Every structure is written in structure tokens, then in C-alpha cells.
CSV table of C-alpha atoms in Angstrom, one decimal:
chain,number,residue,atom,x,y,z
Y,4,UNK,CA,0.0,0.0,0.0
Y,5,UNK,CA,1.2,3.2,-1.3
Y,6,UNK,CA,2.2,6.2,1.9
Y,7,UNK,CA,1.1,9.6,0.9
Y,8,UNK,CA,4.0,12.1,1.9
Y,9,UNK,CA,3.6,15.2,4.2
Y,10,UNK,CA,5.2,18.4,2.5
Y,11,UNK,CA,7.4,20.2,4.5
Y,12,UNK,CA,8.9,23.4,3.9
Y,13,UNK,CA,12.4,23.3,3.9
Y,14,UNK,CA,14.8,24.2,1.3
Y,15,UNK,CA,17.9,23.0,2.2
Y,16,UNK,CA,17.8,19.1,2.9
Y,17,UNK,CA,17.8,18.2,6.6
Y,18,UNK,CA,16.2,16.9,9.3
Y,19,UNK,CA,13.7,19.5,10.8
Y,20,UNK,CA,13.0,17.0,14.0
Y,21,UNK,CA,15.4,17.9,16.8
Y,22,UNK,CA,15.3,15.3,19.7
Y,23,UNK,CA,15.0,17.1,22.8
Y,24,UNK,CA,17.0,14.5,25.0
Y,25,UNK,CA,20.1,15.7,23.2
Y,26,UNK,CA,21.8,19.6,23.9
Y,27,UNK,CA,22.0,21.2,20.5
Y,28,UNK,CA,25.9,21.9,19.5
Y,29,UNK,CA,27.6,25.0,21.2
Y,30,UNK,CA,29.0,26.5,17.8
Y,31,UNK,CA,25.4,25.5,15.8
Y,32,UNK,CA,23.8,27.3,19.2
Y,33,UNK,CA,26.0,30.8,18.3
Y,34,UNK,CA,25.9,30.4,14.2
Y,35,UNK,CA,29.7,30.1,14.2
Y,36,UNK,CA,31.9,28.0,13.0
Y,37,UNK,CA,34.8,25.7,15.0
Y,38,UNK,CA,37.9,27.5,14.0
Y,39,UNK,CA,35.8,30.9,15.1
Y,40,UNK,CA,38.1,33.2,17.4
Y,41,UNK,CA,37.3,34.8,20.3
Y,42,UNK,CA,36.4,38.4,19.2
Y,43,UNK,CA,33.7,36.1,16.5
Y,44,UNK,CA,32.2,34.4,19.3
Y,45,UNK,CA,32.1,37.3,21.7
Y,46,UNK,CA,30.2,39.3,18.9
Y,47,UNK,CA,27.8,36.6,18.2
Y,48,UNK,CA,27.5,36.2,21.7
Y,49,UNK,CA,26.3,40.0,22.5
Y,50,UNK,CA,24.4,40.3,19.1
Y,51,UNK,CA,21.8,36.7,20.3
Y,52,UNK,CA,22.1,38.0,24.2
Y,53,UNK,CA,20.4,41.3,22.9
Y,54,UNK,CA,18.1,39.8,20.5
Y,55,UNK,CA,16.6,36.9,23.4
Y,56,UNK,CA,17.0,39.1,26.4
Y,57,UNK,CA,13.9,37.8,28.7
Y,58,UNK,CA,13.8,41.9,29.6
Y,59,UNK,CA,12.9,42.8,26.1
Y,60,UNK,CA,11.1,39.6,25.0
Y,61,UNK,CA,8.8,39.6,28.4
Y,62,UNK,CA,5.9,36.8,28.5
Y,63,UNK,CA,8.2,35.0,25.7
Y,64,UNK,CA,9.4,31.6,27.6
Y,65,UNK,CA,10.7,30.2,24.2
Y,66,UNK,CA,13.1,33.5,24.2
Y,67,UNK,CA,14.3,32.9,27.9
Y,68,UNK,CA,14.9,29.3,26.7
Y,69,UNK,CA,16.9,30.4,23.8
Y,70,UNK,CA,18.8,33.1,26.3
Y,71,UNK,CA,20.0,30.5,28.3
Y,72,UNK,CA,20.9,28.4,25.7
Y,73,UNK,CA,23.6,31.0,23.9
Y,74,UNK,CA,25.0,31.8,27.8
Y,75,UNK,CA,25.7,28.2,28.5
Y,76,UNK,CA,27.4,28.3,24.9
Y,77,UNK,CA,29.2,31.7,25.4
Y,78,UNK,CA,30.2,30.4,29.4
Y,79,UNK,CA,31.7,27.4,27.5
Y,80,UNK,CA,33.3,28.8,24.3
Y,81,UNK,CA,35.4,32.0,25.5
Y,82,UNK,CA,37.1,29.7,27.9
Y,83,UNK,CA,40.4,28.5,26.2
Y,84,UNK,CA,40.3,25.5,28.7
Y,85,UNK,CA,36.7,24.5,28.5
Y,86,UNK,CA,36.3,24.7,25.1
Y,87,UNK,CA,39.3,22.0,24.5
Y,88,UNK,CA,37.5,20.2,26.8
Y,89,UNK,CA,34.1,20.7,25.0
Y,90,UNK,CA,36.3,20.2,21.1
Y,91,UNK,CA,37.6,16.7,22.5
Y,92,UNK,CA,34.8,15.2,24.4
Y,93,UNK,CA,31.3,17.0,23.7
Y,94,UNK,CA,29.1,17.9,26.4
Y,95,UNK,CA,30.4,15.8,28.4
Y,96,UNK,CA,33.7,17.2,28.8
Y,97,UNK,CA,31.4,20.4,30.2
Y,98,UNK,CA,28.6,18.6,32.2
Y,99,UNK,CA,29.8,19.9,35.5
Y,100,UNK,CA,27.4,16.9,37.0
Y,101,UNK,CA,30.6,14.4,36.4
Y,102,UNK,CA,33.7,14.4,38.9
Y,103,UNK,CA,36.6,16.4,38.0
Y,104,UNK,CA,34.8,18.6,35.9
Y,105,UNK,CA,34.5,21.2,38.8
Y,106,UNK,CA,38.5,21.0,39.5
Y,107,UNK,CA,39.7,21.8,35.9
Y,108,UNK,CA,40.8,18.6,34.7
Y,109,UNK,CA,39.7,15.6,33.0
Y,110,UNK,CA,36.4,15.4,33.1
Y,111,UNK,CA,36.5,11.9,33.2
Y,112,UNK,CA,39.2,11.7,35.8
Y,113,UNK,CA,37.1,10.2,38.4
Y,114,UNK,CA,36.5,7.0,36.0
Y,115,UNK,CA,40.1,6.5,35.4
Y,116,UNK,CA,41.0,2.6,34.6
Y,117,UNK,CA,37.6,1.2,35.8
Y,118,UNK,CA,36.4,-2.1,35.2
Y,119,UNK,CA,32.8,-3.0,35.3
Y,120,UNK,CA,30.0,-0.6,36.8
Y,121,UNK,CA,28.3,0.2,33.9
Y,122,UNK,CA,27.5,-3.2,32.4
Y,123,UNK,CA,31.4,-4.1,31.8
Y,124,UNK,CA,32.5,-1.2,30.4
Y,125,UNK,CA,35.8,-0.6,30.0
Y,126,UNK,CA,37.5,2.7,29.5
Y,127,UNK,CA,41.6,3.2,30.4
Y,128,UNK,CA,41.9,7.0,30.5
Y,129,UNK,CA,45.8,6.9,31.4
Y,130,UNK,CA,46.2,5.1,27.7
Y,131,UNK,CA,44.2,7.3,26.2
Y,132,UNK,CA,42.1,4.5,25.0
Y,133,UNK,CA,38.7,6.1,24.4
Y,134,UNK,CA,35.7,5.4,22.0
Y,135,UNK,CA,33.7,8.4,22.5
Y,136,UNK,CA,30.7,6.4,20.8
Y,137,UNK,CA,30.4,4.3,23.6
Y,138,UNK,CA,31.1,7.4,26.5
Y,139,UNK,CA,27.7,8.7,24.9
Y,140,UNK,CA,26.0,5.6,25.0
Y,141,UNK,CA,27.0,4.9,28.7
Y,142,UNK,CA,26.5,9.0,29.8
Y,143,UNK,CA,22.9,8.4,28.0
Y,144,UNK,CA,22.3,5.3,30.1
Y,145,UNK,CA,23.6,6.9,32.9
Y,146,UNK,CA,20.5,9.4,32.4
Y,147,UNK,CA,17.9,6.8,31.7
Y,148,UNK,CA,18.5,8.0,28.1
Y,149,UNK,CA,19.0,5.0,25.9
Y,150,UNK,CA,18.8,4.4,22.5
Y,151,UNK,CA,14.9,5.7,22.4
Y,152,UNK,CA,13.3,6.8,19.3
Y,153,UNK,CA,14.6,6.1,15.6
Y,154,UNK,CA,16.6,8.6,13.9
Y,155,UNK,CA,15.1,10.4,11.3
Y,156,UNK,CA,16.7,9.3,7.7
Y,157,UNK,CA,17.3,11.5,4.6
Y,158,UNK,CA,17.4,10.3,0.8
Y,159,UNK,CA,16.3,11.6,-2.4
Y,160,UNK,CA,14.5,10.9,-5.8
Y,161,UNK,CA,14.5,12.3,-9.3
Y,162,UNK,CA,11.3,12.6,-11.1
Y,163,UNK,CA,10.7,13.6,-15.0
Y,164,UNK,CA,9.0,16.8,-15.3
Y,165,UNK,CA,5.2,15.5,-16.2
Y,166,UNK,CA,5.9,12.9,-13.2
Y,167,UNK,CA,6.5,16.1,-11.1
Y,168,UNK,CA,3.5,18.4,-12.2
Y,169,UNK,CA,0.8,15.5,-12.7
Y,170,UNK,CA,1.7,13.4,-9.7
Y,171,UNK,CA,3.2,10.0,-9.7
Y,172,UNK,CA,3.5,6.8,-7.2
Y,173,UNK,CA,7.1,5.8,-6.7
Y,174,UNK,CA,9.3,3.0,-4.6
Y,175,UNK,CA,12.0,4.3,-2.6
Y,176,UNK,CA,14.7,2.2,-1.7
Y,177,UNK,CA,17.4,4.0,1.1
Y,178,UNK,CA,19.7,2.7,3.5
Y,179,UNK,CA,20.2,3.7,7.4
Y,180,UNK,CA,22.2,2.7,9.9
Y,181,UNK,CA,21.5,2.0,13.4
Y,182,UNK,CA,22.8,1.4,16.8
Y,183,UNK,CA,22.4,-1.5,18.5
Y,184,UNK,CA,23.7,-3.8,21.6
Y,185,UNK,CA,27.0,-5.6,21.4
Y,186,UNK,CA,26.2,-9.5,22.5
Y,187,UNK,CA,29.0,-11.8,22.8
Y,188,UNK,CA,32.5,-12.0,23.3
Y,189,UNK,CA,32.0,-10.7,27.0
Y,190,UNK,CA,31.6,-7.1,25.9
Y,191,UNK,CA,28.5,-4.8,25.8
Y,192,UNK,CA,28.1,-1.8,24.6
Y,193,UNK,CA,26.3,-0.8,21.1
Y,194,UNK,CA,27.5,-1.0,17.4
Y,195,UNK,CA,26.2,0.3,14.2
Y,196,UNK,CA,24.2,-1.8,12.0
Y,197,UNK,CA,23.6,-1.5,7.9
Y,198,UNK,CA,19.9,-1.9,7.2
Y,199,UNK,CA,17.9,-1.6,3.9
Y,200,UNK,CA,14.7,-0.4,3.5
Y,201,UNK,CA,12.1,0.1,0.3
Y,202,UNK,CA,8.5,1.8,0.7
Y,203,UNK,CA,6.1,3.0,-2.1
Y,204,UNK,CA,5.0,6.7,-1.8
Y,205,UNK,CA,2.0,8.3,-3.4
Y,206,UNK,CA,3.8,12.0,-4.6
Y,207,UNK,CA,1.1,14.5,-5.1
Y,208,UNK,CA,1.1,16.7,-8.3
Y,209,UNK,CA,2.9,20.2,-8.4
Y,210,UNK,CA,6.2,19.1,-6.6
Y,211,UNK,CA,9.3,20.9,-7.6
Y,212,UNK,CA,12.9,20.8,-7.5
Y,213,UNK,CA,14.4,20.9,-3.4
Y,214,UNK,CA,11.3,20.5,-1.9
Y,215,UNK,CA,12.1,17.8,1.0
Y,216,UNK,CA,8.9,15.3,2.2
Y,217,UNK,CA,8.4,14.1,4.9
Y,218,UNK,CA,7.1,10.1,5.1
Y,219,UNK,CA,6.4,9.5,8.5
Y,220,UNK,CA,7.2,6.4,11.0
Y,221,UNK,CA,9.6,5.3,7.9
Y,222,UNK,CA,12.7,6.2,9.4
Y,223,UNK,CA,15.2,3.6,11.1
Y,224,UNK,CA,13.6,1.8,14.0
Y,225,UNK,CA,13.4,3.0,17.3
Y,226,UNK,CA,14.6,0.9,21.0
Y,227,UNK,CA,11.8,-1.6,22.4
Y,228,UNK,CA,9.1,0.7,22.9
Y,229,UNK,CA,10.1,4.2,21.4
Y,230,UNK,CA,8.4,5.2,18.0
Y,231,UNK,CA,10.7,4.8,14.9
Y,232,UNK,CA,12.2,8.0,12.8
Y,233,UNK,CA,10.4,9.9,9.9
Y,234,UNK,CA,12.0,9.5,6.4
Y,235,UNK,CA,12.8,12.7,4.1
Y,236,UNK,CA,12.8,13.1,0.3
Y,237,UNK,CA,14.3,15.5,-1.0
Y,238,UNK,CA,12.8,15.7,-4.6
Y,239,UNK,CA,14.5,17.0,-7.9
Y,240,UNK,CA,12.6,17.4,-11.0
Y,241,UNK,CA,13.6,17.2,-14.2
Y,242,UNK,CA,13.4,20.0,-16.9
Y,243,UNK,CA,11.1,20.1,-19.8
Y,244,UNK,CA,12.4,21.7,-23.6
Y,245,UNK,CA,8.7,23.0,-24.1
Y,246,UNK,CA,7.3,23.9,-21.0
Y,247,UNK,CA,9.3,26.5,-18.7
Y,248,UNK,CA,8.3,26.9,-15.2
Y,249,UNK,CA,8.2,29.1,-12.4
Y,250,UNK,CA,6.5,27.9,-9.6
Y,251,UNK,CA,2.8,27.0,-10.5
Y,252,UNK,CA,2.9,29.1,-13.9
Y,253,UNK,CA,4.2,27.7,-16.9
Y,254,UNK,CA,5.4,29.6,-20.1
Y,255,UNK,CA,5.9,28.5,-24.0
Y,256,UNK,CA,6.9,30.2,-27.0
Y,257,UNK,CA,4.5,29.8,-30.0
Y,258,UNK,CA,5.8,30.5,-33.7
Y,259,UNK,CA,3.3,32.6,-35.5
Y,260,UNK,CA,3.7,33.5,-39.6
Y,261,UNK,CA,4.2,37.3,-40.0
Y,262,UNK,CA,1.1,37.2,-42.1
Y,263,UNK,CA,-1.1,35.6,-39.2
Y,264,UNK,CA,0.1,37.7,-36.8
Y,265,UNK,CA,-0.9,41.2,-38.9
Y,266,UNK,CA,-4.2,39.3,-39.5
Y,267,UNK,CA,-5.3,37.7,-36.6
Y,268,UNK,CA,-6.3,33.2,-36.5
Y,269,UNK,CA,-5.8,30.7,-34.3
Y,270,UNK,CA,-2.7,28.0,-33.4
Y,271,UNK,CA,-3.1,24.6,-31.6
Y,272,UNK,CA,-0.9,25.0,-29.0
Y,273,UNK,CA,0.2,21.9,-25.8
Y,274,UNK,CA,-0.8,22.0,-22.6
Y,275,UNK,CA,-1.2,20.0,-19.4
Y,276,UNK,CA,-4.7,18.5,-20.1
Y,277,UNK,CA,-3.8,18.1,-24.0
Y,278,UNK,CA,-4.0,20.3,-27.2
Y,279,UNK,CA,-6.3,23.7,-27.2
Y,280,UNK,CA,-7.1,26.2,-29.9
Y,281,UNK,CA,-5.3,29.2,-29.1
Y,282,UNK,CA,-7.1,32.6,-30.6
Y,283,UNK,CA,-4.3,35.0,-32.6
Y,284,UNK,CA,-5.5,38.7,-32.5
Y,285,UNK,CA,-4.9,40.6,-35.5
Y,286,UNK,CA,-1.5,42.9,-34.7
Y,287,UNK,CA,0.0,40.6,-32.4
Y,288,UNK,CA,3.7,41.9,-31.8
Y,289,UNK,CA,6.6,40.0,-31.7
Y,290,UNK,CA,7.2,38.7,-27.9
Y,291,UNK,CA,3.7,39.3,-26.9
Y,292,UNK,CA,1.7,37.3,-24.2
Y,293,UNK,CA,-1.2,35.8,-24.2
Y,294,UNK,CA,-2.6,33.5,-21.5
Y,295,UNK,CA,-4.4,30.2,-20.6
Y,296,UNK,CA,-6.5,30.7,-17.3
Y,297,UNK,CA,-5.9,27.5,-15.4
Y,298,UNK,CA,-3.8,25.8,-17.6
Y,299,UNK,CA,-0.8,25.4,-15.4
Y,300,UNK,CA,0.7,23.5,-12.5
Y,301,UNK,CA,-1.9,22.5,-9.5
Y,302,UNK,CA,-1.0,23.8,-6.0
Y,303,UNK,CA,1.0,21.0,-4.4
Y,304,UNK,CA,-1.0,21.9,-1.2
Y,305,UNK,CA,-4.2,22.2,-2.8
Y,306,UNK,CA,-4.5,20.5,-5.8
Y,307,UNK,CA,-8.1,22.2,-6.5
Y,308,UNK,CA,-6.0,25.5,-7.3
Y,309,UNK,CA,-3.6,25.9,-10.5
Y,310,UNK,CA,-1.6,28.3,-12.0
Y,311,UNK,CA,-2.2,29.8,-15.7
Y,312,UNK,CA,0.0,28.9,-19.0
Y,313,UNK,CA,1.5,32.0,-20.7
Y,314,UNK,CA,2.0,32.0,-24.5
Y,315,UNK,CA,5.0,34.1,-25.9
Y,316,UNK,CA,4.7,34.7,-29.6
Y,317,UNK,CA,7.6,34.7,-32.1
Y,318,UNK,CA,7.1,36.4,-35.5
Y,319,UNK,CA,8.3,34.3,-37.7
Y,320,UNK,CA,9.5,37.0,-40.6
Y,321,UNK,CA,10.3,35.3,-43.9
Y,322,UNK,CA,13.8,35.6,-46.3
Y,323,UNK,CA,13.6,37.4,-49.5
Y,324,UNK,CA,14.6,33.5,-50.8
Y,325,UNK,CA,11.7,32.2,-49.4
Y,326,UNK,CA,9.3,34.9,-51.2
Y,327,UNK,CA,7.9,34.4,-54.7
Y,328,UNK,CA,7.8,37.2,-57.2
Y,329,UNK,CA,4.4,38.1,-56.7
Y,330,UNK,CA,4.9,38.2,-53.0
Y,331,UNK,CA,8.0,40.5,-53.5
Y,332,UNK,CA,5.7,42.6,-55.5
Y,333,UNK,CA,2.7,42.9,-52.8
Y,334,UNK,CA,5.1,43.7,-50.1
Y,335,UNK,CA,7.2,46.8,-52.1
Y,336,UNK,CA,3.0,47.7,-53.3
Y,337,UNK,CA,2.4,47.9,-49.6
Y,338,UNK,CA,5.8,49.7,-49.0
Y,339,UNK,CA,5.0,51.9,-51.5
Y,340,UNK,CA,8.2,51.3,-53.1
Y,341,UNK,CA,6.6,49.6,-56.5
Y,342,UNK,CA,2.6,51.4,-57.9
Y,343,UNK,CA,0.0,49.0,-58.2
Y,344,UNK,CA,-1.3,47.1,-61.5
Y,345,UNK,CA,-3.8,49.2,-63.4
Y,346,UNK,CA,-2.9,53.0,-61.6
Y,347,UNK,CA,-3.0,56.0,-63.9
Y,348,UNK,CA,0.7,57.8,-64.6
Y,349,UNK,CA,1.5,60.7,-62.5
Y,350,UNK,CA,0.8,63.9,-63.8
Y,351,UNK,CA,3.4,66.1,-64.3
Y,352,UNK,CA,3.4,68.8,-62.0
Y,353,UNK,CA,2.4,72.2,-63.7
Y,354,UNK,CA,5.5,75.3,-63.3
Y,355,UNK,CA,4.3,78.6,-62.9
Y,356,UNK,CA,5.4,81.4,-66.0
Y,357,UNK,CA,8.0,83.0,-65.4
Y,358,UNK,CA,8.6,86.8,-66.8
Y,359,UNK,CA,11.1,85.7,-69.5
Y,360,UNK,CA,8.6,83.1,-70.3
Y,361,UNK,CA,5.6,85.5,-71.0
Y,362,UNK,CA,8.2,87.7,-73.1
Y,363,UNK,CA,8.7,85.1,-75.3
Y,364,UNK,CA,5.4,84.1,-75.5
Y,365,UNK,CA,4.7,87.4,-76.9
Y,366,UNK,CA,7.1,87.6,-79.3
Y,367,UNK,CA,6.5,84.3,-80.6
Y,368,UNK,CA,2.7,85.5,-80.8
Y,369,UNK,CA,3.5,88.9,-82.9
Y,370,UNK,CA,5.6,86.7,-84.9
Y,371,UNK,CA,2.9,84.4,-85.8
Y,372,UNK,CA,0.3,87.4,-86.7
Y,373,UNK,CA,3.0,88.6,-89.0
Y,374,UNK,CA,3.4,85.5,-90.7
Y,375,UNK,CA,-0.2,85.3,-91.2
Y,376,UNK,CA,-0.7,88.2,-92.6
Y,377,UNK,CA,1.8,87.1,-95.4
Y,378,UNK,CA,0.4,84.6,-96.0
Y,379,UNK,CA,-2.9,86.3,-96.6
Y,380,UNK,CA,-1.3,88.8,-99.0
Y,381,UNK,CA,0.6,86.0,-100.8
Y,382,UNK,CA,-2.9,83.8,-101.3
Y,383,UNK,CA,-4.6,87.3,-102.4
Y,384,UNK,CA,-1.7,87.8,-105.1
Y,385,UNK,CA,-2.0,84.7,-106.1
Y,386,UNK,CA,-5.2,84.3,-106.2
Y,387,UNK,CA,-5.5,87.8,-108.3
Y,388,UNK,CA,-2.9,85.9,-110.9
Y,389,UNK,CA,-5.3,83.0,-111.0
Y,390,UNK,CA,-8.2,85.1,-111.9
Y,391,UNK,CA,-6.1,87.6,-114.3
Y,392,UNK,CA,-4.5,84.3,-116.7
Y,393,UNK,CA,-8.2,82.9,-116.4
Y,394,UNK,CA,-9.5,86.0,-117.8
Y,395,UNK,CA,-7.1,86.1,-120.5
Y,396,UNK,CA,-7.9,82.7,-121.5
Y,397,UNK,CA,-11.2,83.2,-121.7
Y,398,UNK,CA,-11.0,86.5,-123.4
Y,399,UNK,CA,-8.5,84.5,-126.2
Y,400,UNK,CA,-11.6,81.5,-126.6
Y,401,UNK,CA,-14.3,84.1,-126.7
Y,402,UNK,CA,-12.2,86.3,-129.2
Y,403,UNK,CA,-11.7,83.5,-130.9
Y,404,UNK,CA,-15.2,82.7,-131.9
Y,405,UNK,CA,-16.0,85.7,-132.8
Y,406,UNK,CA,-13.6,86.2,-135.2
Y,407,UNK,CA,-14.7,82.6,-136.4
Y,408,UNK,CA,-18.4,83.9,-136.8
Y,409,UNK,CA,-17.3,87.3,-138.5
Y,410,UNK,CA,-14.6,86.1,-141.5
């Protein structure tokens, strides 16, 4: 049976769970590092000591907890001596409850070369011979401590992008270690232990890159009686080379012909649920938006929510290779470089006289009259030479018969 996963908000991959039976780390307590000096944790120290002062944070226990916390770390780090102390053995170099703590020097000096006493353990601090695993496990049995609950464990998974944005059920496998008792061979104490461990998760849809989930009860297994760890999954997710996300919005670019986007039609375009008809507007510029209303990525905490898809579009402007001559010839007609088919010539534009114009128009008219005039005179001269030899000729015929008529 599949384990649905509780989301957790955490960006950087770690445990969030912090068991309170163990003191949190002196230098993770101040935010400083181990090779910090002196003047670094004495400024770190004033700057937390102002910020969880139980005078300016009244009615706030958590503060007060958090003020005695960085004290006990400050009390511990400025002093040259108890910090070694604190660097070699933990806490327990510190814990002023064990015996020669109090005087200065080892802290472990009153258990010098004992032998039995704590379930035959054996520790020979004159030789040096310590495992500092087992001092914890024996200083937390000393408390009534013990093993107790399971420690959390950490792994992670890669999913494809659609397995990340749709949802997905996946089998985990991760390893873990864990401590348990020593038997045999007249020693006891505690020892780590491999295990392996596989469990199928239900992911829910809208996950993204460095989220961490948490599965819980499936960490590694707690002592007889304690509750066993949580596991985290930290979750990468795999990019896509058509959609582009950013959190629950996705974006695409959508090639569009120049010609559709001066006119305006439609595009089938991908999305989540499947193809759509997308709706061009006539003048759609180059690298202009248009968006899909519910078209994106679900909320991973509420899956009845989603984002929207935006639609860039990219004008897709043809070569002069790739136009044909009567497409060359539209284009420079709508450029106005080239008149279209059928238009009447230009007129030419009419110039205004000018004065030496009109002077030579006038002269060029007298001139004219004159020549008209001789012409006239010539046609009457000739046309009085006409009449005179026609005269004469008819004079001779008529003279002519009457001579004829008289002899």
C-alpha cells in the first residue's frame, strides 16, 4: 500500500525533527563555526544575548529558553580550557554533573582505569584508549536516556518533469544505519548496524525541485518501545524543452507566420490536459503574451488551485529566398516602393510662367500674326494671278469665236 507524503517546507535538505533529549551543538547554538576566534564568538555572543534578552522579550518563555541556551554556549566557548575540553569530548567534557569537571581537569578523571560498573565497560583514561561512541551511549544510560526513538533518515529521488506536475506513485529504496547492543565476546556496549529499506509513496502533483517530504514512522527503528524515525525526500525534478516553469505558472513560445500575426487566426498550442485552440488577434507583436486561465501547475498543497500557461509569440519573418515574385511585388505595393497594377501615370506637375517666359510668349505670338498676314497677301496675289490668266484665256476662246463667226 502506497504512503502519501507530508510536504514540508524546507529548502535545504535536513532533518527538521530535533530530539530534545540531546543539547544542540555550542558552535550551531551561536551560528559560528569551530575555528571561530574569540572576538567572532564574543560578537555573536552580544548580538543573540540582545536579540533573546527575557527583559525585552517579556511573556516570551521560548526567548528565555533560547537566552540560556547561547549563555551556556558563550560560558563554554570564551574559555580557552573549556572549550578544548568541550572540542575533544562534547558535552560531556562540560557537564559539570561528572567528577573532576568542577576542579579543571579531566572530566572523566574520576573514571580513570575502571572495570565494570556500567555493564562491563571498559574505558583506560591513562592510555588514552577512548571510544567516545560508547562514552555517549553509557553518559545516556547513565540518564535513563538510551537508544529511544529512531533517527530520522534523509534520501532523495529524481522525477521527469510530467511525473512532477501530474503526480506520480514511486518506490523508494534507502539505507540507514543504526545502533544496536553488542552480544557476545564478553563485551556490551552498542554498534552500528547497515539496514535496507524500500517503501512505495503516493507524490502528489505540483512538486518541484528541493522541496524535502516528509514520510512519517519510515525512518530507522526505534529501542523496544520508542516510535521509529520519519524518512525525508528531498525531490529534484527534471526539466522540460517545451514547458518552462516558475513555480505553478508555466510559459511556451509559439511561432506565428508574419502574415497571421498582422491578421489575426488561431494555433493549436500543448498544454497539461492536451491540445487547445489558441485565438491569434490581428496585430499581435513580436514577444507578446497571451494566457491560458488554469492551464498550469496545480497547487502541491491544494490540488483544487492551478496556475495559468502563458503563450509568448515569435514572429516568424520570412527571407527574400523564401518569397515568390508576386509576393515580392505585394510587399514593395504595400511599401509603397513599386505602384500597383492598373494605376494611372503621375501627372506632371504644372510650373508657374516666369517673366522671361511671358516675353517670349509674346514675341513668338506677334511673330505668328505677321506670318499670317503674309500669308494672306501672298494667297490674295496669287489668287489675283489665278483670276487675271483665267480671264485672258477666256478673253483669247471668246475672241476666238468671234472672229470665227465674222470672216
Amino acid at each position: 500500500m502506497a504512503t502519501n507524503f507530508t510536504c514540508v517546507s524546507i529548502r535545504y535538505f535536513r532533518s527538521s525533527v530535533v530530539r530534545a533529549n540531546r543539547k544542540r551543538d555550542y558552535y550551531e547554538v551561536l551560528g559560528i563555526n569551530k575555528s571561530a576566534s574569540k572576538e567572532e564568538i564574543k560578537k555573536k555572543f552580544r548580538e543573540l544575548a540582545k536579540k533573546y534578552h527575557p527583559d525585552l522579550n517579556k511573556d516570551n518563555k521560548d526567548a528565555e529558553k533560547k537566552f540560556q541556551e547561547v549563555s551556556e554556549a558563550y560560558e563554554v566557548l570564551e574559555d580557552d580550557k573549556k572549550r578544548q575540553q568541550y572540542d575533544s569530548f562534547g558535552h560531556a567534557g562540560v557537564d559539570p554533573n561528572f567528577a573532576g569537571n568542577q576542579q579543571g581537569g579531566n572530566p572523566f578523571g574520576g573514571f580513570g582505569g575502571f572495570s565494570g560498573g556500567f555493564g562491563g565497560f571498559r574505558v583506560n583514561m591513562n592510555n588514552g584508549g577512548v571510544n567516545v561512541e560508547d562514552l555517549f551511549e553509557m553518559f545516556d544510560q547513565m540518564h535513563g536516556v538510551g537508544r529511544g526513538a529512531g533517527e530520522d533518515v534523509q534520501t532523495s529521488i529524481r522525477l521527469s518533469f510530467m511525473e512532477a506536475v501530474q503526480g506520480c506513485s514511486k518506490t523508494i529504496k534507502y539505507e540507514y544505519f543504526v545502533k544496536e547492543p553488542i552480544t557476545g565476546g564478553g563485551r556490551k556496549g552498542f554498534q552500528k548496524v547497515r539496514k535496507n529499506k524500500s517503501v512505495e509513496v503516493n507524490i502528489p502533483p505540483g512538486v518541484e525541485s528541493n522541496l524535502s517530504m516528509r514520510v512519517e514512522g519510515k525512518g530507522a527503528e526505534g529501542a523496544k518501545g520508542f516510535p521509529p524515525g520519519d524518512l525525508f525526500v528531498q525531490i529534484q525534478v527534471a526539466e522540460d524543452s517545451y514547458f518552462k516553469r516558475s513555480g505553478v505558472d508555466l510559459t511556451i513560445e509559439l511561432p506565428v507566420p508574419m502574415v497571421q500575426a498582422v491578421l489575426g487566426g488561431s494555433a493549436e498550442v500543448r498544454t497539461l490536459d492536451g491540445p487547445v485552440q489558441l485565438k491569434i488577434p490581428p496585430g499581435s507583436q513580436p514577444n507578446s503574451q497571451l494566457v491560458l486561465k488554469g492551464k498550469g501547475v496545480r497547487h502541491v498543497q491544494n490540488p483544487n488551485r492551478r496556475g495559468d500557461q502563458y503563450v509568448k509569440l515569435k514572429v516568424v519573418v520570412p527571407t527574400p529566398s523564401q518569397l515568390t515574385p508576386r509576393q515580392r511585388e505585394l510587399l514593395e505595393e504595400f511599401d509603397g516602393r513599386r505602384p500597383p497594377p492598373n494605376s494611372p501615370p503621375p501627372s506632371s506637375p504644372e510650373v508657374p510662367p516666369s517673366s522671361n517666359t511671358a516675353e517670349s510668349t509674346e514675341k513668338e505670338r506677334a511673330a505668328d500674326e505677321v506670318e499670317k498676314e503674309g500669308e494672306q497677301e501672298g494667297q490674295q496675289k496669287n489668287s489675283d494671278s489665278i483670276m487675271s490668266r483665267g480671264w485672258r484665256r477666256l478673253k483669247e476662246q471668246l475672241w476666238g469665236h468671234t472672229s470665227a463667226a465674222f470672216s
